């Protein structure tokens, strides 16, 4: 199967250093919804792996996160596509969980759900932790310049990282 895994904040929707704390703050990056819809219509399974330490920090409840993901699914469905499994890490940086990126726990969860190996699977992110999570399970690190991506790029990325302007450019590459 054709599996593509996406980070959320800074890849699908705009990110904020103040976290995305409400449905109103959750705003798709132009072209991202269309890209996901086109990819899924072209046979790609598009899954999401997202750190959401804002839950542990008490910035927003799980219900708000679920509302954001319902909005994502509805917007993609309006374009005739669908979003696959969305996995989030609700923990804070000091909780020592196995799912918070750069740990690859969420990527493994997605791979086990679909019963596919992770080797070479593209994981698209905007932060260094996304790239490190991909490398930890032999997936392909892919950086987009949206969100924190340009800052991440300027700090240096693993040499095997593929770099694209945004998710729309990735869809054009893969379809
Ligand atoms: O990019 P994904 O994984 O979808 O989500 C990132 C968010 O959970 C937040 O992650 C935080 O990092 P800390 O969790 O505080 O280290 C900060 O980078 C916030 O700006 C950002 O909105
Ligand atoms: Mg991100
Ligand atoms: Zn976690």
Short mmCIF file of N, CA and C and ligand atoms in Angstrom, two decimals:
data_model
loop_
_atom_site.label_atom_id
_atom_site.label_comp_id
_atom_site.label_asym_id
_atom_site.label_seq_id
_atom_site.Cartn_x
_atom_site.Cartn_y
_atom_site.Cartn_z
N UNK A 1 0.85 -1.19 0.00
CA UNK A 1 0.00 0.00 0.00
C UNK A 1 0.89 1.24 0.00
N UNK A 2 0.30 2.33 -0.53
CA UNK A 2 1.04 3.59 -0.57
C UNK A 2 0.67 4.38 0.69
N UNK A 3 1.59 4.39 1.65
CA UNK A 3 1.35 5.08 2.93
C UNK A 3 2.22 6.33 3.01
N UNK A 4 1.60 7.44 3.35
CA UNK A 4 2.29 8.71 3.60
C UNK A 4 1.87 9.18 4.98
N UNK A 5 2.87 9.53 5.81
CA UNK A 5 2.57 10.00 7.16
C UNK A 5 2.95 11.47 7.27
N UNK A 6 2.03 12.24 7.83
CA UNK A 6 2.23 13.69 7.96
C UNK A 6 2.28 14.11 9.42
N UNK A 7 3.16 15.01 9.73
CA UNK A 7 3.08 15.81 10.95
C UNK A 7 1.89 16.74 10.73
N UNK A 8 1.32 17.28 11.80
CA UNK A 8 0.17 18.16 11.62
C UNK A 8 0.51 19.64 11.62
N UNK A 9 0.91 20.16 12.80
CA UNK A 9 1.12 21.60 12.90
C UNK A 9 2.34 22.04 12.08
N UNK A 10 2.12 22.97 11.20
CA UNK A 10 3.19 23.46 10.33
C UNK A 10 3.27 22.73 9.02
N UNK A 11 2.45 21.66 8.88
CA UNK A 11 2.44 20.90 7.62
C UNK A 11 1.04 20.95 7.00
N UNK A 12 0.05 20.59 7.79
CA UNK A 12 -1.35 20.62 7.34
C UNK A 12 -1.97 21.98 7.65
N UNK A 13 -1.75 22.43 8.85
CA UNK A 13 -2.28 23.72 9.31
C UNK A 13 -1.15 24.64 9.78
N UNK A 14 -1.48 25.93 9.83
CA UNK A 14 -0.50 26.87 10.36
C UNK A 14 -0.15 26.48 11.80
N UNK A 15 1.11 26.71 12.18
CA UNK A 15 1.51 26.45 13.56
C UNK A 15 1.66 27.79 14.27
N UNK A 16 1.83 27.73 15.59
CA UNK A 16 2.07 28.94 16.38
C UNK A 16 2.96 28.58 17.55
N UNK A 17 3.89 29.47 17.88
CA UNK A 17 4.73 29.21 19.05
C UNK A 17 3.88 29.23 20.33
N UNK A 18 2.65 29.76 20.19
CA UNK A 18 1.73 29.78 21.34
C UNK A 18 0.77 28.58 21.28
N UNK A 19 1.08 27.61 20.49
CA UNK A 19 0.27 26.40 20.33
C UNK A 19 -1.03 26.71 19.58
N UNK A 20 -1.63 25.70 19.02
CA UNK A 20 -2.93 25.83 18.36
C UNK A 20 -3.96 25.34 19.38
N UNK A 21 -4.62 26.29 20.01
CA UNK A 21 -5.36 26.00 21.26
C UNK A 21 -6.87 25.90 21.07
N UNK A 22 -7.34 26.21 19.87
CA UNK A 22 -8.80 26.18 19.67
C UNK A 22 -9.09 25.86 18.21
N UNK A 23 -10.35 25.45 17.97
CA UNK A 23 -10.76 25.15 16.59
C UNK A 23 -10.60 26.40 15.72
N UNK A 24 -10.84 27.54 16.29
CA UNK A 24 -10.73 28.81 15.53
C UNK A 24 -9.27 29.08 15.13
N UNK A 25 -8.35 28.61 15.94
CA UNK A 25 -6.92 28.81 15.63
C UNK A 25 -6.40 27.79 14.62
N UNK A 26 -7.19 26.74 14.40
CA UNK A 26 -6.75 25.68 13.49
C UNK A 26 -7.09 26.08 12.06
N UNK A 27 -6.10 26.59 11.34
CA UNK A 27 -6.32 27.11 9.98
C UNK A 27 -5.44 26.35 8.98
N UNK A 28 -6.07 25.70 8.00
CA UNK A 28 -5.27 24.94 7.03
C UNK A 28 -4.31 25.83 6.24
N UNK A 29 -3.13 25.31 5.99
CA UNK A 29 -2.19 26.00 5.10
C UNK A 29 -2.75 25.90 3.68
N UNK A 30 -2.80 26.98 2.93
CA UNK A 30 -3.36 26.94 1.57
C UNK A 30 -2.76 25.80 0.74
N UNK A 31 -3.65 25.02 0.15
CA UNK A 31 -3.21 23.90 -0.69
C UNK A 31 -3.09 22.58 0.04
N UNK A 32 -3.09 22.62 1.39
CA UNK A 32 -2.84 21.36 2.11
C UNK A 32 -4.05 20.43 2.07
N UNK A 33 -5.24 20.98 2.23
CA UNK A 33 -6.44 20.13 2.18
C UNK A 33 -6.57 19.50 0.79
N UNK A 34 -6.39 20.32 -0.21
CA UNK A 34 -6.49 19.82 -1.59
C UNK A 34 -5.42 18.75 -1.84
N UNK A 35 -4.23 18.96 -1.31
CA UNK A 35 -3.14 17.99 -1.49
C UNK A 35 -3.49 16.64 -0.88
N UNK A 36 -4.02 16.67 0.34
CA UNK A 36 -4.40 15.42 1.01
C UNK A 36 -5.50 14.73 0.22
N UNK A 37 -6.49 15.49 -0.23
CA UNK A 37 -7.59 14.91 -1.00
C UNK A 37 -7.08 14.29 -2.31
N UNK A 38 -6.24 15.02 -3.01
CA UNK A 38 -5.70 14.48 -4.28
C UNK A 38 -4.87 13.22 -4.03
N UNK A 39 -4.08 13.23 -2.99
CA UNK A 39 -3.24 12.05 -2.68
C UNK A 39 -4.12 10.85 -2.37
N UNK A 40 -5.15 11.07 -1.55
CA UNK A 40 -6.00 9.92 -1.18
C UNK A 40 -6.79 9.42 -2.38
N UNK A 41 -7.21 10.34 -3.25
CA UNK A 41 -7.92 9.91 -4.47
C UNK A 41 -7.00 9.18 -5.43
N UNK A 42 -5.70 9.43 -5.29
CA UNK A 42 -4.71 8.75 -6.14
C UNK A 42 -4.24 7.45 -5.50
N UNK A 43 -4.88 7.05 -4.41
CA UNK A 43 -4.59 5.74 -3.82
C UNK A 43 -3.66 5.77 -2.63
N UNK A 44 -3.26 6.97 -2.20
CA UNK A 44 -2.38 7.06 -1.03
C UNK A 44 -3.22 7.02 0.26
N UNK A 45 -2.72 6.31 1.24
CA UNK A 45 -3.26 6.37 2.60
C UNK A 45 -2.47 7.44 3.34
N UNK A 46 -3.17 8.49 3.78
CA UNK A 46 -2.52 9.62 4.42
C UNK A 46 -2.83 9.60 5.91
N UNK A 47 -1.81 9.28 6.70
CA UNK A 47 -1.97 9.22 8.16
C UNK A 47 -1.27 10.42 8.80
N UNK A 48 -1.56 10.66 10.07
CA UNK A 48 -1.02 11.83 10.77
C UNK A 48 -0.44 11.41 12.11
N UNK A 49 0.74 11.97 12.43
CA UNK A 49 1.38 11.73 13.73
C UNK A 49 1.75 13.09 14.31
N UNK A 50 1.11 13.47 15.40
CA UNK A 50 1.26 14.83 15.92
C UNK A 50 1.51 14.88 17.41
N UNK A 51 2.54 15.64 17.81
CA UNK A 51 2.74 15.93 19.23
C UNK A 51 1.69 16.95 19.65
N UNK A 52 1.07 16.70 20.80
CA UNK A 52 0.08 17.65 21.30
C UNK A 52 0.29 17.83 22.80
N UNK A 53 1.49 18.37 23.14
CA UNK A 53 1.81 18.58 24.55
C UNK A 53 0.92 19.65 25.17
N UNK A 54 0.22 20.41 24.32
CA UNK A 54 -0.72 21.41 24.84
C UNK A 54 -1.79 20.80 25.72
N UNK A 55 -2.06 19.49 25.47
CA UNK A 55 -3.04 18.81 26.34
C UNK A 55 -2.46 18.65 27.75
N UNK A 56 -1.23 18.11 27.80
CA UNK A 56 -0.58 17.93 29.11
C UNK A 56 -0.38 19.27 29.80
N UNK A 57 -0.15 20.30 29.02
CA UNK A 57 0.09 21.62 29.60
C UNK A 57 -1.21 22.32 30.03
N UNK A 58 -2.36 21.70 29.67
CA UNK A 58 -3.64 22.26 30.08
C UNK A 58 -4.11 23.41 29.21
N UNK A 59 -3.53 23.53 27.99
CA UNK A 59 -3.92 24.65 27.12
C UNK A 59 -5.26 24.40 26.44
N UNK A 60 -5.58 23.12 26.20
CA UNK A 60 -6.85 22.76 25.55
C UNK A 60 -7.16 21.30 25.88
N UNK A 61 -8.46 20.95 25.92
CA UNK A 61 -8.85 19.58 26.23
C UNK A 61 -8.81 18.68 25.00
N UNK A 62 -8.84 17.38 25.24
CA UNK A 62 -8.85 16.41 24.14
C UNK A 62 -10.03 16.69 23.21
N UNK A 63 -11.13 17.14 23.75
CA UNK A 63 -12.33 17.42 22.95
C UNK A 63 -12.03 18.45 21.85
N UNK A 64 -11.23 19.44 22.19
CA UNK A 64 -10.88 20.47 21.21
C UNK A 64 -9.99 19.89 20.11
N UNK A 65 -9.05 19.05 20.52
CA UNK A 65 -8.19 18.38 19.53
C UNK A 65 -9.03 17.55 18.58
N UNK A 66 -9.98 16.83 19.15
CA UNK A 66 -10.84 15.97 18.32
C UNK A 66 -11.70 16.81 17.37
N UNK A 67 -12.09 17.99 17.80
CA UNK A 67 -12.87 18.88 16.92
C UNK A 67 -12.01 19.36 15.75
N UNK A 68 -10.74 19.62 16.02
CA UNK A 68 -9.83 20.03 14.93
C UNK A 68 -9.70 18.90 13.91
N UNK A 69 -9.59 17.68 14.41
CA UNK A 69 -9.39 16.54 13.51
C UNK A 69 -10.68 16.20 12.76
N UNK A 70 -11.82 16.44 13.39
CA UNK A 70 -13.10 16.28 12.68
C UNK A 70 -13.21 17.32 11.55
N UNK A 71 -12.73 18.53 11.81
CA UNK A 71 -12.74 19.58 10.80
C UNK A 71 -11.83 19.19 9.63
N UNK A 72 -10.64 18.69 9.95
CA UNK A 72 -9.71 18.23 8.92
C UNK A 72 -10.37 17.18 8.05
N UNK A 73 -10.97 16.18 8.70
CA UNK A 73 -11.60 15.10 7.94
C UNK A 73 -12.74 15.63 7.05
N UNK A 74 -13.52 16.55 7.60
CA UNK A 74 -14.66 17.08 6.83
C UNK A 74 -14.18 17.88 5.62
N UNK A 75 -13.13 18.68 5.80
CA UNK A 75 -12.63 19.51 4.70
C UNK A 75 -12.06 18.63 3.58
N UNK A 76 -11.35 17.57 3.96
CA UNK A 76 -10.79 16.67 2.94
C UNK A 76 -11.92 15.91 2.26
N UNK A 77 -12.93 15.50 3.03
CA UNK A 77 -14.07 14.77 2.45
C UNK A 77 -14.82 15.64 1.45
N UNK A 78 -14.91 16.95 1.72
CA UNK A 78 -15.58 17.88 0.79
C UNK A 78 -14.89 17.88 -0.58
N UNK A 79 -13.59 17.53 -0.56
CA UNK A 79 -12.80 17.49 -1.82
C UNK A 79 -12.76 16.06 -2.37
N UNK A 80 -13.56 15.16 -1.77
CA UNK A 80 -13.63 13.80 -2.29
C UNK A 80 -12.55 12.87 -1.79
N UNK A 81 -11.79 13.31 -0.82
CA UNK A 81 -10.71 12.46 -0.29
C UNK A 81 -11.02 12.01 1.13
N UNK A 82 -10.04 11.33 1.73
CA UNK A 82 -10.22 10.96 3.14
C UNK A 82 -8.86 10.93 3.85
N UNK A 83 -8.93 11.15 5.14
CA UNK A 83 -7.74 11.13 5.99
C UNK A 83 -7.70 9.78 6.71
N UNK A 84 -6.55 9.18 6.78
CA UNK A 84 -6.40 7.90 7.48
C UNK A 84 -6.26 8.10 8.98
N UNK A 85 -5.53 7.21 9.60
CA UNK A 85 -5.39 7.23 11.06
C UNK A 85 -4.66 8.49 11.52
N UNK A 86 -5.21 9.14 12.51
CA UNK A 86 -4.55 10.28 13.14
C UNK A 86 -4.15 9.85 14.55
N UNK A 87 -2.84 9.92 14.83
CA UNK A 87 -2.32 9.53 16.15
C UNK A 87 -1.72 10.77 16.79
N UNK A 88 -2.04 10.98 18.06
CA UNK A 88 -1.43 12.14 18.73
C UNK A 88 -0.76 11.69 20.02
N UNK A 89 0.26 12.44 20.43
CA UNK A 89 0.92 12.26 21.73
C UNK A 89 0.43 13.38 22.63
N UNK A 90 -0.32 13.05 23.68
CA UNK A 90 -0.88 14.09 24.56
C UNK A 90 0.05 14.48 25.70
N UNK A 91 1.21 13.89 25.73
CA UNK A 91 2.10 14.00 26.89
C UNK A 91 3.00 15.23 26.82
N UNK A 92 3.51 15.56 28.00
CA UNK A 92 4.48 16.65 28.08
C UNK A 92 5.89 16.12 27.89
N UNK A 93 6.84 17.02 27.63
CA UNK A 93 8.22 16.61 27.34
C UNK A 93 8.89 15.85 28.47
N UNK A 94 8.41 16.02 29.70
CA UNK A 94 9.07 15.40 30.86
C UNK A 94 8.42 14.10 31.31
N UNK A 95 7.43 13.62 30.54
CA UNK A 95 6.70 12.42 31.00
C UNK A 95 7.35 11.11 30.57
N UNK A 96 8.34 11.22 29.67
CA UNK A 96 9.06 9.99 29.30
C UNK A 96 8.21 8.98 28.55
N UNK A 97 7.23 9.47 27.79
CA UNK A 97 6.39 8.53 27.03
C UNK A 97 7.15 7.97 25.85
N UNK A 98 6.56 6.98 25.19
CA UNK A 98 7.19 6.40 24.00
C UNK A 98 6.66 6.99 22.72
N UNK A 99 5.67 7.89 22.85
CA UNK A 99 5.04 8.35 21.61
C UNK A 99 5.46 9.75 21.17
N UNK A 100 6.03 10.54 22.07
CA UNK A 100 6.38 11.92 21.71
C UNK A 100 7.57 11.94 20.78
N UNK A 101 7.35 12.59 19.62
CA UNK A 101 8.49 12.75 18.70
C UNK A 101 9.54 13.60 19.40
N UNK A 102 10.82 13.32 19.21
CA UNK A 102 11.44 12.50 18.15
C UNK A 102 11.38 11.00 18.37
N UNK A 103 10.75 10.52 19.44
CA UNK A 103 10.59 9.06 19.51
C UNK A 103 9.62 8.62 18.40
N UNK A 104 9.82 7.40 17.88
CA UNK A 104 9.02 6.96 16.71
C UNK A 104 7.76 6.20 17.08
N UNK A 105 7.33 6.26 18.34
CA UNK A 105 6.19 5.44 18.76
C UNK A 105 4.94 5.63 17.92
N UNK A 106 4.62 6.85 17.55
CA UNK A 106 3.41 7.10 16.76
C UNK A 106 3.56 6.53 15.35
N UNK A 107 4.76 6.60 14.80
CA UNK A 107 4.98 6.02 13.47
C UNK A 107 4.79 4.51 13.52
N UNK A 108 5.28 3.91 14.60
CA UNK A 108 5.11 2.45 14.75
C UNK A 108 3.63 2.09 14.91
N UNK A 109 2.89 2.92 15.66
CA UNK A 109 1.45 2.67 15.83
C UNK A 109 0.74 2.67 14.49
N UNK A 110 1.10 3.65 13.65
CA UNK A 110 0.47 3.75 12.33
C UNK A 110 0.84 2.55 11.46
N UNK A 111 2.11 2.17 11.49
CA UNK A 111 2.56 1.02 10.68
C UNK A 111 1.86 -0.26 11.13
N UNK A 112 1.73 -0.42 12.45
CA UNK A 112 1.05 -1.64 12.96
C UNK A 112 -0.43 -1.63 12.58
N UNK A 113 -1.04 -0.45 12.61
CA UNK A 113 -2.46 -0.35 12.24
C UNK A 113 -2.69 -0.82 10.81
N UNK A 114 -1.78 -0.42 9.94
CA UNK A 114 -1.94 -0.78 8.51
C UNK A 114 -1.17 -2.03 8.12
N UNK A 115 -0.46 -2.59 9.10
CA UNK A 115 0.34 -3.81 8.85
C UNK A 115 1.31 -3.62 7.67
N UNK A 116 2.02 -2.51 7.70
CA UNK A 116 3.03 -2.25 6.66
C UNK A 116 4.35 -1.90 7.33
N UNK A 117 5.48 -2.21 6.65
CA UNK A 117 6.78 -1.80 7.21
C UNK A 117 6.98 -0.31 7.04
N UNK A 118 7.78 0.27 7.90
CA UNK A 118 8.03 1.71 7.86
C UNK A 118 9.21 2.09 6.97
N UNK A 119 10.03 1.10 6.62
CA UNK A 119 11.25 1.40 5.84
C UNK A 119 10.88 2.14 4.56
N UNK A 120 11.46 3.33 4.42
CA UNK A 120 11.25 4.12 3.21
C UNK A 120 9.96 4.90 3.15
N UNK A 121 9.07 4.70 4.13
CA UNK A 121 7.81 5.46 4.13
C UNK A 121 8.13 6.94 4.39
N UNK A 122 7.58 7.81 3.58
CA UNK A 122 7.81 9.24 3.75
C UNK A 122 7.05 9.73 4.99
N UNK A 123 7.83 10.41 5.89
CA UNK A 123 7.21 11.12 7.02
C UNK A 123 7.53 12.59 6.85
N UNK A 124 6.49 13.37 6.67
CA UNK A 124 6.61 14.78 6.32
C UNK A 124 6.42 15.66 7.55
N UNK A 125 7.45 16.45 7.87
CA UNK A 125 7.36 17.31 9.04
C UNK A 125 7.99 18.66 8.84
N UNK A 126 7.87 19.49 9.88
CA UNK A 126 8.51 20.82 9.83
C UNK A 126 9.54 21.00 10.94
N UNK A 127 9.67 20.02 11.81
CA UNK A 127 10.60 20.16 12.94
C UNK A 127 11.66 19.06 12.92
N UNK A 128 12.77 19.37 13.59
CA UNK A 128 13.88 18.40 13.66
C UNK A 128 13.43 17.08 14.26
N UNK A 129 12.55 17.15 15.26
CA UNK A 129 12.06 15.94 15.90
C UNK A 129 11.29 15.05 14.94
N UNK A 130 10.63 15.66 13.97
CA UNK A 130 9.93 14.85 12.97
C UNK A 130 10.93 14.05 12.15
N UNK A 131 12.00 14.72 11.74
CA UNK A 131 13.02 14.07 10.90
C UNK A 131 13.72 12.96 11.68
N UNK A 132 13.98 13.23 12.95
CA UNK A 132 14.65 12.23 13.81
C UNK A 132 13.75 11.01 14.04
N UNK A 133 12.47 11.26 14.20
CA UNK A 133 11.54 10.14 14.39
C UNK A 133 11.54 9.25 13.15
N UNK A 134 11.55 9.88 11.99
CA UNK A 134 11.59 9.10 10.74
C UNK A 134 12.84 8.24 10.67
N UNK A 135 13.98 8.87 10.94
CA UNK A 135 15.25 8.14 10.85
C UNK A 135 15.32 6.99 11.85
N UNK A 136 14.65 7.15 12.98
CA UNK A 136 14.72 6.12 14.03
C UNK A 136 14.08 4.80 13.59
N UNK A 137 13.23 4.88 12.60
CA UNK A 137 12.54 3.65 12.12
C UNK A 137 12.78 3.43 10.63
N UNK A 138 13.87 4.04 10.13
CA UNK A 138 14.29 3.84 8.73
C UNK A 138 13.24 4.33 7.72
N UNK A 139 12.40 5.25 8.19
CA UNK A 139 11.47 5.91 7.25
C UNK A 139 12.22 7.03 6.54
N UNK A 140 11.59 7.64 5.56
CA UNK A 140 12.23 8.71 4.79
C UNK A 140 11.87 10.05 5.40
N UNK A 141 12.86 10.78 5.94
CA UNK A 141 12.55 12.12 6.47
C UNK A 141 12.29 13.10 5.34
N UNK A 142 11.20 13.83 5.45
CA UNK A 142 10.82 14.83 4.45
C UNK A 142 10.48 16.12 5.18
N UNK A 143 11.13 17.21 4.76
CA UNK A 143 10.89 18.50 5.40
C UNK A 143 10.12 19.41 4.45
N UNK A 144 9.11 20.07 4.98
CA UNK A 144 8.46 21.16 4.25
C UNK A 144 8.88 22.48 4.89
N UNK A 145 8.92 23.54 4.06
CA UNK A 145 9.38 24.84 4.53
C UNK A 145 8.29 25.65 5.22
N UNK A 146 7.10 25.11 5.28
CA UNK A 146 6.02 25.79 6.01
C UNK A 146 6.21 25.58 7.51
N UNK A 147 5.39 26.25 8.33
CA UNK A 147 5.51 26.12 9.78
C UNK A 147 6.91 26.48 10.23
N UNK A 148 7.52 25.59 11.00
CA UNK A 148 8.88 25.81 11.50
C UNK A 148 9.94 25.29 10.51
N UNK A 149 9.49 24.85 9.33
CA UNK A 149 10.40 24.18 8.40
C UNK A 149 11.57 25.00 7.95
N UNK A 150 11.35 26.27 7.64
CA UNK A 150 12.47 27.11 7.18
C UNK A 150 13.50 27.27 8.29
N UNK A 151 13.00 27.47 9.51
CA UNK A 151 13.91 27.58 10.68
C UNK A 151 14.67 26.26 10.88
N UNK A 152 13.96 25.16 10.74
CA UNK A 152 14.59 23.84 10.91
C UNK A 152 15.68 23.66 9.86
N UNK A 153 15.38 24.05 8.63
CA UNK A 153 16.34 23.90 7.53
C UNK A 153 17.60 24.70 7.81
N UNK A 154 17.39 25.93 8.28
CA UNK A 154 18.55 26.81 8.53
C UNK A 154 19.46 26.28 9.62
N UNK A 155 18.91 25.48 10.53
CA UNK A 155 19.73 24.91 11.62
C UNK A 155 20.46 23.65 11.17
N UNK A 156 20.06 23.14 9.97
CA UNK A 156 20.72 21.93 9.48
C UNK A 156 19.84 20.70 9.67
N UNK A 157 19.76 19.91 8.63
CA UNK A 157 18.91 18.70 8.66
C UNK A 157 19.74 17.49 8.23
N UNK A 158 19.32 16.28 8.57
CA UNK A 158 20.04 15.07 8.14
C UNK A 158 20.19 15.04 6.62
N UNK A 159 21.32 14.56 6.15
CA UNK A 159 21.59 14.68 4.71
C UNK A 159 20.59 13.89 3.86
N UNK A 160 19.95 12.90 4.45
CA UNK A 160 19.02 12.11 3.61
C UNK A 160 17.64 12.77 3.50
N UNK A 161 17.47 13.92 4.15
CA UNK A 161 16.17 14.59 4.16
C UNK A 161 15.79 15.10 2.77
N UNK A 162 14.56 14.80 2.36
CA UNK A 162 14.01 15.41 1.14
C UNK A 162 13.34 16.71 1.55
N UNK A 163 13.47 17.73 0.71
CA UNK A 163 12.97 19.06 1.07
C UNK A 163 12.00 19.57 0.01
N UNK A 164 10.84 20.02 0.46
CA UNK A 164 9.83 20.58 -0.43
C UNK A 164 9.30 21.89 0.15
N UNK A 165 8.76 22.72 -0.70
CA UNK A 165 8.21 23.99 -0.21
C UNK A 165 7.03 23.77 0.73
N UNK A 166 6.15 22.85 0.33
CA UNK A 166 4.92 22.64 1.11
C UNK A 166 4.28 21.31 0.73
N UNK A 167 3.16 21.02 1.36
CA UNK A 167 2.50 19.73 1.12
C UNK A 167 1.98 19.63 -0.31
N UNK A 168 1.57 20.75 -0.86
CA UNK A 168 1.10 20.74 -2.26
C UNK A 168 2.20 20.28 -3.20
N UNK A 169 3.42 20.70 -2.94
CA UNK A 169 4.56 20.29 -3.78
C UNK A 169 4.82 18.79 -3.64
N UNK A 170 4.60 18.27 -2.45
CA UNK A 170 4.77 16.82 -2.23
C UNK A 170 3.71 16.06 -3.01
N UNK A 171 2.49 16.56 -3.01
CA UNK A 171 1.42 15.88 -3.79
C UNK A 171 1.76 15.89 -5.27
N UNK A 172 2.29 17.00 -5.76
CA UNK A 172 2.67 17.07 -7.18
C UNK A 172 3.77 16.08 -7.50
N UNK A 173 4.66 15.87 -6.54
CA UNK A 173 5.77 14.91 -6.73
C UNK A 173 5.26 13.47 -6.73
N UNK A 174 4.30 13.17 -5.87
CA UNK A 174 3.89 11.77 -5.68
C UNK A 174 2.77 11.33 -6.62
N UNK A 175 2.02 12.27 -7.14
CA UNK A 175 0.88 11.86 -7.99
C UNK A 175 1.32 11.86 -9.46
O1 LIG B 1 4.03 19.72 14.76
P1 LIG B 1 3.12 18.81 15.57
O2 LIG B 1 3.88 17.61 16.14
O3 LIG B 1 1.86 18.41 14.81
O4 LIG B 1 2.59 19.69 16.83
C1 LIG B 1 3.44 20.66 17.44
C2 LIG B 1 2.61 21.27 18.55
O5 LIG B 1 2.22 20.27 19.46
C3 LIG B 1 3.37 22.29 19.35
O6 LIG B 1 4.60 21.71 19.77
C4 LIG B 1 5.29 22.56 20.68
O7 LIG B 1 6.48 21.92 21.06
P2 LIG B 1 6.58 21.23 22.54
O8 LIG B 1 5.61 20.07 22.53
O9 LIG B 1 6.21 22.30 23.55
O10 LIG B 1 8.05 20.76 22.65
C5 LIG B 1 5.64 23.91 20.03
O11 LIG B 1 6.53 23.67 18.96
C6 LIG B 1 4.37 24.55 19.46
O12 LIG B 1 4.71 25.69 18.68
C7 LIG B 1 3.61 23.59 18.58
O13 LIG B 1 2.34 24.15 18.21
MG1 LIG B 2 4.98 20.39 13.18
ZN1 LIG B 3 3.34 10.55 24.33
#
